[in-house]
Amino acid sequence: MDASACACGATNPRFFSSTSLNLRASDGVTSPRAIWKRKIAAAADDDAAPRTMAGAEAQMPFIRNLASSDRKLRTQSLAALQTYLSTRTGLAATEARKLWTGLYYALWMTDGPRPQQALASDLARLPLDAPGACAVPLATGFWDVMSRQWASIDALRMDKFLLLVRRAFAAQVRFARREGWFGPRVEQMLELWRRRAFDADDEDGAPLGLRLHVLDLWVDELDRERALGRDEDEDDDDDAAAARDRWVREVGDMVDALRASPVKSVRNRASESYADERLPWGARRSDDEGHGEVGLEDEAWDGIED
């Protein structure tokens, strides 16, 4: 801010407005000089923000090319993104959100069913392709950005984002399987789902449509990722099976909590999916009902014997 602007501000009462600076008498900042210093600092911060964003875009120029109609360019951009992530030993929450905001718009701009499906699958696998320390931050950034942007997705673009959520959820199930269904990162991922995908308390404001979509797909993806039965392709010993069953039960408990949701559509969808016969408790319920029917048939009256 130059001297003329400062001089102009000094004579303008609105420049020192405590309302615009969210100042109160209790803050101890009441003098015009103190307010002037705060105003200059705020202006400096505002000027720094674009430079920070520009620096981030300079470090990740491949994001815009992910939406290209040129398959070769998309492939190169994805490889550059994976290389960028492979060099990281961690990922801050702000970096993950910034990255996923760019990826969100890359998918937004992608046209054609096949490119959309390919990009959705590639983006969903990022937590699997990145170093382990980046997996949970990437998943967190995904759910944060999807929650924030969900209401702005128009009907023409909704299908590709529904697919992205399905693919991302499946990849996060695969991540838990790769980790052996237990461990700190698995617990962090479950807690992320509890706050975002299966938000029972509505603490983080997960959009209704996003929650309903997850309730539609979670059993299918657990089944597809072999979380609901013994994995014949892997050495699935008793300890691994017990860890997997505990993990499935924790996910089921999240859905069970939604059966008491004050929102009728969430309550109904949660109850319907929770009773799926592919789930361990759903299968037991079906067996119990079947045995009950057999018992009734055995006790049925056959008429008067001769």
Short mmCIF file of C-alpha atoms in Angstrom, two decimals, residues 14-283:
data_model
loop_
_atom_site.label_atom_id
_atom_site.label_comp_id
_atom_site.label_asym_id
_atom_site.label_seq_id
_atom_site.Cartn_x
_atom_site.Cartn_y
_atom_site.Cartn_z
CA ARG A 14 -14.40 3.70 7.14
CA PHE A 15 -10.73 2.74 6.85
CA PHE A 16 -10.61 2.42 10.63
CA SER A 17 -13.95 0.67 10.92
CA SER A 18 -13.76 -1.85 13.75
CA THR A 19 -16.56 -3.77 12.08
CA SER A 20 -14.56 -4.42 8.91
CA LEU A 21 -11.63 -5.67 10.97
CA ASN A 22 -13.77 -7.67 13.40
CA LEU A 23 -12.32 -5.66 16.26
CA ARG A 24 -13.96 -5.23 19.63
CA ALA A 25 -13.12 -3.06 22.60
CA SER A 26 -12.20 -6.21 24.50
CA ASP A 27 -9.44 -6.88 21.95
CA GLY A 28 -7.52 -3.96 23.37
CA VAL A 29 -7.11 -2.50 19.86
CA THR A 30 -8.94 0.80 19.87
CA SER A 31 -6.46 3.45 18.74
CA PRO A 32 -6.41 4.55 15.07
CA ARG A 33 -2.70 3.77 14.90
CA ALA A 34 -3.18 0.19 16.09
CA ILE A 35 -6.07 -0.34 13.68
CA TRP A 36 -3.98 1.12 10.86
CA LYS A 37 -1.22 -1.43 11.58
CA ARG A 38 -3.75 -4.27 11.54
CA LYS A 39 -5.14 -3.02 8.24
CA ILE A 40 -1.70 -2.95 6.64
CA ALA A 41 -0.98 -6.48 7.90
CA ALA A 42 -4.27 -7.75 6.48
CA ALA A 43 -3.50 -6.17 3.12
CA ALA A 44 -0.08 -7.81 3.11
CA ASP A 45 -1.64 -11.20 3.80
CA ASP A 46 -4.12 -10.70 0.95
CA ASP A 47 -1.28 -9.82 -1.40
CA ALA A 48 0.66 -12.91 -0.36
CA ALA A 49 -2.21 -15.32 -1.03
CA PRO A 50 -2.14 -15.07 -4.85
CA ARG A 51 1.62 -15.56 -4.83
CA THR A 52 1.19 -18.71 -2.76
CA MET A 53 -1.45 -20.09 -5.12
CA ALA A 54 0.67 -19.18 -8.14
CA GLY A 55 3.61 -20.99 -6.59
CA ALA A 56 1.50 -24.09 -6.02
CA GLU A 57 0.31 -24.06 -9.63
CA ALA A 58 3.91 -23.67 -10.78
CA GLN A 59 4.86 -26.75 -8.76
CA MET A 60 1.91 -28.78 -10.09
CA PRO A 61 1.34 -27.66 -13.72
CA PHE A 62 0.25 -31.19 -14.64
CA ILE A 63 -3.17 -30.78 -12.99
CA ARG A 64 -4.67 -28.72 -15.81
CA ASN A 65 -3.41 -31.24 -18.38
CA LEU A 66 -5.32 -34.08 -16.71
CA ALA A 67 -8.47 -32.67 -18.33
CA SER A 68 -6.93 -32.65 -21.80
CA SER A 69 -8.67 -34.50 -24.63
CA ASP A 70 -5.23 -35.75 -25.68
CA ARG A 71 -4.80 -39.19 -24.14
CA LYS A 72 -1.00 -39.01 -24.34
CA LEU A 73 -0.96 -35.70 -22.50
CA ARG A 74 -3.31 -37.05 -19.83
CA THR A 75 -1.07 -40.08 -19.33
CA GLN A 76 2.03 -37.91 -19.02
CA SER A 77 0.27 -35.60 -16.57
CA LEU A 78 -0.86 -38.50 -14.40
CA ALA A 79 2.68 -39.89 -14.36
CA ALA A 80 3.97 -36.45 -13.33
CA LEU A 81 1.41 -36.30 -10.52
CA GLN A 82 2.39 -39.75 -9.27
CA THR A 83 6.07 -38.79 -9.41
CA TYR A 84 5.34 -35.62 -7.48
CA LEU A 85 3.55 -37.58 -4.75
CA SER A 86 6.20 -40.30 -4.63
CA THR A 87 8.79 -37.75 -3.55
CA ARG A 88 6.73 -36.60 -0.58
CA THR A 89 7.30 -37.90 2.93
CA GLY A 90 4.05 -36.35 4.07
CA LEU A 91 1.26 -34.07 2.95
CA ALA A 92 -0.23 -31.17 4.89
CA ALA A 93 -4.01 -30.84 5.00
CA THR A 94 -3.91 -27.54 3.09
CA GLU A 95 -1.74 -29.07 0.37
CA ALA A 96 -4.07 -32.05 0.02
CA ARG A 97 -7.14 -29.82 -0.27
CA LYS A 98 -5.40 -27.60 -2.81
CA LEU A 99 -4.35 -30.62 -4.83
CA TRP A 100 -7.82 -32.16 -4.79
CA THR A 101 -9.43 -28.86 -5.73
CA GLY A 102 -7.34 -28.89 -8.88
CA LEU A 103 -8.14 -32.56 -9.52
CA TYR A 104 -11.83 -31.87 -9.00
CA TYR A 105 -11.80 -29.26 -11.74
CA ALA A 106 -9.72 -31.51 -13.97
CA LEU A 107 -12.51 -34.09 -13.85
CA TRP A 108 -15.08 -31.31 -14.18
CA MET A 109 -13.54 -30.26 -17.51
CA THR A 110 -13.05 -33.80 -18.84
CA ASP A 111 -15.47 -34.76 -21.62
CA GLY A 112 -16.40 -38.15 -23.00
CA PRO A 113 -17.40 -41.27 -21.04
CA ARG A 114 -14.15 -43.18 -21.46
CA PRO A 115 -11.79 -40.32 -20.50
CA GLN A 116 -14.06 -39.54 -17.54
CA GLN A 117 -14.07 -43.14 -16.34
CA ALA A 118 -10.32 -43.50 -16.80
CA LEU A 119 -9.54 -40.26 -14.97
CA ALA A 120 -11.95 -41.06 -12.12
CA SER A 121 -10.26 -44.43 -11.62
CA ASP A 122 -6.78 -42.93 -11.78
CA LEU A 123 -7.58 -40.18 -9.28
CA ALA A 124 -9.28 -42.60 -6.91
CA ARG A 125 -6.11 -44.74 -6.77
CA LEU A 126 -3.88 -41.88 -5.64
CA PRO A 127 -3.87 -42.94 -1.95
CA LEU A 128 -2.73 -46.40 -3.08
CA ASP A 129 -0.01 -45.13 -5.41
CA ALA A 130 1.35 -42.49 -3.01
CA PRO A 131 3.66 -43.21 -0.05
CA GLY A 132 1.82 -44.55 2.98
CA ALA A 133 2.24 -41.31 4.91
CA CYS A 134 0.33 -39.44 2.19
CA ALA A 135 -2.60 -41.87 1.91
CA VAL A 136 -4.80 -40.55 4.72
CA PRO A 137 -4.14 -36.85 3.94
CA LEU A 138 -5.05 -37.50 0.30
CA ALA A 139 -8.24 -39.29 1.31
CA THR A 140 -9.07 -36.47 3.72
CA GLY A 141 -8.53 -33.89 0.99
CA PHE A 142 -10.82 -35.87 -1.30
CA TRP A 143 -13.73 -35.98 1.16
CA ASP A 144 -13.23 -32.34 2.17
CA VAL A 145 -13.33 -31.10 -1.42
CA MET A 146 -16.25 -33.34 -2.41
CA SER A 147 -18.24 -32.17 0.62
CA ARG A 148 -17.55 -28.55 -0.21
CA GLN A 149 -18.25 -28.84 -3.94
CA TRP A 150 -21.12 -31.34 -3.96
CA ALA A 151 -23.91 -28.76 -4.04
CA SER A 152 -22.36 -27.03 -7.06
CA ILE A 153 -22.26 -30.14 -9.30
CA ASP A 154 -24.88 -29.83 -12.02
CA ALA A 155 -27.00 -32.70 -13.31
CA LEU A 156 -24.97 -33.08 -16.52
CA ARG A 157 -21.75 -33.67 -14.57
CA MET A 158 -23.13 -35.60 -11.61
CA ASP A 159 -22.58 -39.08 -13.06
CA LYS A 160 -18.81 -38.76 -13.31
CA PHE A 161 -18.55 -37.51 -9.74
CA LEU A 162 -20.79 -40.32 -8.50
CA LEU A 163 -18.35 -42.67 -10.21
CA LEU A 164 -15.39 -40.88 -8.63
CA VAL A 165 -16.87 -41.32 -5.15
CA ARG A 166 -17.50 -45.01 -5.80
CA ARG A 167 -13.98 -45.57 -7.11
CA ALA A 168 -12.43 -43.58 -4.26
CA PHE A 169 -14.38 -45.50 -1.62
CA ALA A 170 -13.30 -48.80 -3.21
CA ALA A 171 -9.66 -47.67 -3.26
CA GLN A 172 -9.85 -46.78 0.42
CA VAL A 173 -11.24 -50.24 1.19
CA ARG A 174 -8.33 -51.67 -0.80
CA PHE A 175 -5.97 -49.55 1.26
CA ALA A 176 -7.34 -51.07 4.47
CA ARG A 177 -6.89 -54.56 3.01
CA ARG A 178 -3.31 -53.78 2.02
CA GLU A 179 -2.62 -52.60 5.57
CA GLY A 180 -3.96 -55.88 6.97
CA TRP A 181 -7.28 -54.34 8.12
CA PHE A 182 -5.73 -52.79 11.22
CA GLY A 183 -3.16 -50.24 12.30
CA PRO A 184 -2.98 -46.48 12.89
CA ARG A 185 -3.61 -45.52 9.27
CA VAL A 186 -6.58 -47.85 9.00
CA GLU A 187 -8.05 -46.33 12.16
CA GLN A 188 -7.49 -42.84 10.77
CA MET A 189 -9.28 -43.81 7.57
CA LEU A 190 -12.21 -45.22 9.55
CA GLU A 191 -12.43 -42.04 11.58
CA LEU A 192 -12.42 -40.05 8.35
CA TRP A 193 -15.34 -42.11 7.06
CA ARG A 194 -17.15 -41.64 10.36
CA ARG A 195 -16.90 -37.86 10.01
CA ARG A 196 -17.46 -37.55 6.27
CA ALA A 197 -18.94 -40.56 4.51
CA PHE A 198 -21.15 -41.80 7.38
CA ASP A 199 -21.73 -38.55 9.24
CA ALA A 200 -24.35 -39.47 11.85
CA ASP A 201 -24.08 -36.32 13.98
CA ASP A 202 -23.89 -33.92 11.02
CA GLU A 203 -20.89 -32.31 12.72
CA ASP A 204 -18.93 -31.63 9.53
CA GLY A 205 -21.91 -30.88 7.35
CA ALA A 206 -21.51 -33.76 4.89
CA PRO A 207 -24.02 -33.14 2.07
CA LEU A 208 -27.14 -35.28 2.12
CA GLY A 209 -26.69 -36.46 -1.46
CA LEU A 210 -23.13 -37.57 -0.78
CA ARG A 211 -24.16 -39.56 2.28
CA LEU A 212 -27.01 -41.23 0.41
CA HIS A 213 -24.68 -42.20 -2.41
CA VAL A 214 -22.21 -43.78 0.01
CA LEU A 215 -25.05 -45.70 1.65
CA ASP A 216 -25.99 -47.01 -1.80
CA LEU A 217 -22.51 -48.28 -2.64
CA TRP A 218 -20.72 -49.33 0.53
CA VAL A 219 -21.86 -52.97 0.61
CA ASP A 220 -21.17 -53.43 -3.11
CA GLU A 221 -17.63 -52.11 -2.76
CA LEU A 222 -16.87 -54.12 0.38
CA ASP A 223 -18.06 -57.21 -1.47
CA ARG A 224 -16.09 -56.36 -4.61
CA GLU A 225 -12.91 -55.75 -2.60
CA ARG A 226 -13.30 -59.13 -0.84
CA ALA A 227 -13.93 -57.68 2.59
CA LEU A 228 -17.02 -59.83 3.21
CA GLY A 229 -15.54 -63.30 2.84
CA ARG A 230 -12.36 -65.35 2.84
CA ASP A 231 -9.93 -64.16 0.21
CA GLU A 232 -8.92 -67.21 -1.84
CA ASP A 233 -6.13 -65.30 -3.62
CA GLU A 234 -4.30 -64.36 -0.41
CA ASP A 235 -2.99 -66.11 2.67
CA ASP A 236 -6.00 -65.32 4.81
CA ASP A 237 -5.19 -66.89 8.19
CA ASP A 238 -7.40 -66.74 11.25
CA ASP A 239 -5.79 -63.55 12.59
CA ALA A 240 -6.23 -61.76 9.27
CA ALA A 241 -9.82 -62.94 9.03
CA ALA A 242 -10.51 -61.72 12.56
CA ALA A 243 -8.98 -58.31 11.77
CA ARG A 244 -11.07 -58.08 8.60
CA ASP A 245 -14.25 -59.02 10.45
CA ARG A 246 -13.57 -56.38 13.13
CA TRP A 247 -13.01 -53.80 10.40
CA VAL A 248 -16.28 -54.72 8.67
CA ARG A 249 -18.09 -54.53 12.01
CA GLU A 250 -16.74 -51.01 12.61
CA VAL A 251 -18.01 -49.90 9.22
CA GLY A 252 -21.33 -51.57 9.96
CA ASP A 253 -21.56 -49.71 13.27
CA MET A 254 -21.28 -46.42 11.39
CA VAL A 255 -24.20 -47.39 9.18
CA ASP A 256 -26.14 -48.71 12.16
CA ALA A 257 -25.84 -45.28 13.80
CA LEU A 258 -27.43 -43.73 10.71
CA ARG A 259 -30.52 -45.90 11.17
CA ALA A 260 -31.47 -43.45 13.93
CA SER A 261 -30.87 -40.38 11.77
CA PRO A 262 -33.50 -37.63 11.99
CA VAL A 263 -33.45 -37.50 8.18
CA LYS A 264 -35.94 -40.04 6.85
CA SER A 265 -34.12 -40.75 3.58
CA VAL A 266 -30.85 -41.43 5.43
CA ARG A 267 -32.63 -43.57 8.00
CA ASN A 268 -34.36 -45.68 5.36
CA ARG A 269 -31.29 -46.07 3.15
CA ALA A 270 -29.12 -47.03 6.13
CA SER A 271 -31.64 -49.62 7.34
CA GLU A 272 -31.94 -51.14 3.88
CA SER A 273 -28.19 -51.44 3.30
CA TYR A 274 -27.48 -52.64 6.84
CA ALA A 275 -29.82 -55.60 6.29
CA ASP A 276 -28.03 -56.72 3.12
CA GLU A 277 -27.65 -60.52 3.08
CA ARG A 278 -24.00 -60.26 2.01
CA LEU A 279 -23.07 -58.78 5.38
CA PRO A 280 -22.18 -61.20 8.20
CA TRP A 281 -25.09 -60.11 10.37
CA GLY A 282 -27.41 -59.98 7.36
CA ALA A 283 -26.60 -63.60 6.51
#
